[in-house]
PDB file of C-alpha atoms in Angstrom:
ATOM      1  CA  UNK X  19       0.164  -0.134   0.151  1.00 71.00           C
ATOM      2  CA  UNK X  20       1.667   3.269  -0.846  1.00 89.00           C
ATOM      3  CA  UNK X  21       1.449   6.397   1.395  1.00 92.00           C
ATOM      4  CA  UNK X  22      -1.624   7.949  -0.094  1.00 90.00           C
ATOM      5  CA  UNK X  23      -3.732   5.202   0.190  1.00 91.00           C
ATOM      6  CA  UNK X  24      -2.506   4.653   3.748  1.00 92.00           C
ATOM      7  CA  UNK X  25      -3.388   8.070   4.570  1.00 93.00           C
ATOM      8  CA  UNK X  26      -7.074   7.552   3.276  1.00 94.00           C
ATOM      9  CA  UNK X  27      -7.398   3.957   5.018  1.00 94.00           C
ATOM     10  CA  UNK X  28      -6.324   5.944   8.396  1.00 96.00           C
ATOM     11  CA  UNK X  29      -9.050   8.755   7.947  1.00 96.00           C
ATOM     12  CA  UNK X  30     -11.368   6.176   7.018  1.00 96.00           C
ATOM     13  CA  UNK X  31     -11.132   3.953  10.005  1.00 96.00           C
ATOM     14  CA  UNK X  32     -10.936   7.146  12.092  1.00 96.00           C
ATOM     15  CA  UNK X  33     -14.295   7.810  10.735  1.00 96.00           C
ATOM     16  CA  UNK X  34     -15.636   4.405  11.580  1.00 94.00           C
ATOM     17  CA  UNK X  35     -14.469   4.678  15.136  1.00 94.00           C
ATOM     18  CA  UNK X  36     -15.194   8.091  15.885  1.00 96.00           C
ATOM     19  CA  UNK X  37     -18.651   8.936  13.817  1.00 95.00           C
ATOM     20  CA  UNK X  38     -20.048   5.197  14.181  1.00 90.00           C
ATOM     21  CA  UNK X  39     -23.317   6.809  14.893  1.00 92.00           C
ATOM     22  CA  UNK X  40     -23.405   8.626  11.684  1.00 91.00           C
ATOM     23  CA  UNK X  41     -23.088   5.463   9.703  1.00 89.00           C
ATOM     24  CA  UNK X  42     -25.737   3.070   8.842  1.00 84.00           C
ATOM     25  CA  UNK X  43     -26.584   0.210  11.287  1.00 82.00           C
ATOM     26  CA  UNK X  44     -24.480  -3.001  10.146  1.00 71.00           C
ATOM     27  CA  UNK X  45     -22.343  -5.838  11.429  1.00 71.00           C
ATOM     28  CA  UNK X  46     -20.591  -5.733   8.205  1.00 86.00           C
ATOM     29  CA  UNK X  47     -17.257  -3.802   8.511  1.00 88.00           C
ATOM     30  CA  UNK X  48     -16.628  -3.582   4.654  1.00 91.00           C
ATOM     31  CA  UNK X  49     -19.902  -1.838   4.687  1.00 89.00           C
ATOM     32  CA  UNK X  50     -19.085   0.411   7.427  1.00 91.00           C
ATOM     33  CA  UNK X  51     -15.697   1.249   5.552  1.00 93.00           C
ATOM     34  CA  UNK X  52     -17.470   1.959   2.375  1.00 91.00           C
ATOM     35  CA  UNK X  53     -19.956   4.512   4.089  1.00 92.00           C
ATOM     36  CA  UNK X  54     -17.061   5.933   5.833  1.00 95.00           C
ATOM     37  CA  UNK X  55     -15.280   6.413   2.343  1.00 95.00           C
ATOM     38  CA  UNK X  56     -18.321   8.236   0.989  1.00 94.00           C
ATOM     39  CA  UNK X  57     -18.565  10.448   4.252  1.00 96.00           C
ATOM     40  CA  UNK X  58     -14.780  11.395   3.717  1.00 97.00           C
ATOM     41  CA  UNK X  59     -15.191  11.968  -0.110  1.00 96.00           C
ATOM     42  CA  UNK X  60     -18.098  14.249   0.644  1.00 96.00           C
ATOM     43  CA  UNK X  61     -16.618  16.244   3.456  1.00 97.00           C
ATOM     44  CA  UNK X  62     -13.164  16.572   1.392  1.00 96.00           C
ATOM     45  CA  UNK X  63     -14.955  17.574  -2.042  1.00 95.00           C
ATOM     46  CA  UNK X  64     -17.320  20.014  -0.689  1.00 95.00           C
ATOM     47  CA  UNK X  65     -15.176  21.396   2.390  1.00 96.00           C
ATOM     48  CA  UNK X  66     -17.605  20.449   4.948  1.00 96.00           C
ATOM     49  CA  UNK X  67     -17.570  18.735   8.365  1.00 97.00           C
ATOM     50  CA  UNK X  68     -18.080  14.870   8.463  1.00 97.00           C
ATOM     51  CA  UNK X  69     -21.384  16.017  10.464  1.00 96.00           C
ATOM     52  CA  UNK X  70     -22.439  17.898   7.738  1.00 96.00           C
ATOM     53  CA  UNK X  71     -21.355  15.464   5.158  1.00 96.00           C
ATOM     54  CA  UNK X  72     -23.748  12.836   6.819  1.00 95.00           C
ATOM     55  CA  UNK X  73     -26.623  15.243   6.501  1.00 94.00           C
ATOM     56  CA  UNK X  74     -26.225  14.698   2.704  1.00 94.00           C
ATOM     57  CA  UNK X  75     -25.469  10.924   2.686  1.00 92.00           C
ATOM     58  CA  UNK X  76     -27.950   9.009   0.784  1.00 88.00           C
ATOM     59  CA  UNK X  77     -26.546   5.465   0.798  1.00 73.00           C
ATOM     60  CA  UNK X  78     -28.976   2.424   0.936  1.00 70.00           C
ATOM     61  CA  UNK X  79     -31.489   0.391  -1.453  1.00 70.00           C
ATOM     62  CA  UNK X  80     -33.483   1.981  -4.326  1.00 70.00           C
ATOM     63  CA  UNK X  81     -31.435   5.180  -4.605  1.00 70.00           C
ATOM     64  CA  UNK X  82     -30.197   4.385  -8.468  1.00 76.00           C
ATOM     65  CA  UNK X  83     -26.471   4.540  -7.131  1.00 81.00           C
ATOM     66  CA  UNK X  84     -26.523   7.959  -5.653  1.00 89.00           C
ATOM     67  CA  UNK X  85     -24.782   7.930  -2.110  1.00 90.00           C
ATOM     68  CA  UNK X  86     -24.647  11.474  -1.375  1.00 92.00           C
ATOM     69  CA  UNK X  87     -26.724  14.566  -2.447  1.00 92.00           C
ATOM     70  CA  UNK X  88     -25.861  18.195  -2.169  1.00 95.00           C
ATOM     71  CA  UNK X  89     -27.780  21.145  -3.306  1.00 93.00           C
ATOM     72  CA  UNK X  90     -26.157  24.406  -3.687  1.00 91.00           C
ATOM     73  CA  UNK X  91     -27.626  28.057  -2.773  1.00 91.00           C
ATOM     74  CA  UNK X  92     -29.935  29.599  -5.352  1.00 93.00           C
ATOM     75  CA  UNK X  93     -28.112  32.166  -7.240  1.00 92.00           C
ATOM     76  CA  UNK X  94     -29.789  33.874 -10.284  1.00 94.00           C
ATOM     77  CA  UNK X  95     -32.576  31.299 -10.188  1.00 94.00           C
ATOM     78  CA  UNK X  96     -30.052  28.451 -10.950  1.00 95.00           C
ATOM     79  CA  UNK X  97     -28.710  25.941  -8.182  1.00 94.00           C
ATOM     80  CA  UNK X  98     -25.774  23.528  -8.302  1.00 93.00           C
ATOM     81  CA  UNK X  99     -26.670  19.562  -7.522  1.00 94.00           C
ATOM     82  CA  UNK X 100     -23.539  17.661  -6.838  1.00 93.00           C
ATOM     83  CA  UNK X 101     -24.253  13.700  -6.466  1.00 92.00           C
ATOM     84  CA  UNK X 102     -21.795  11.244  -5.237  1.00 92.00           C
TER      85      UNK X 102
END
């Protein structure tokens, strides 16, 4: 594993440990890590906290593969939607 992958892995494991209450209830460790990675991705891309990223988290069944959804502010009758 290279250094960058190691850093991401440490951050994901930290989210699993620290923010388990924000992750879907699951006994599957792989699913918890995958959900934590989505939270990390949302938080990093949108420059928000993990708690704020959890509000945008949509992971689950019947979501057409969308794991996160962010709707931006309305500016000049337009708004930006970011899908994860």
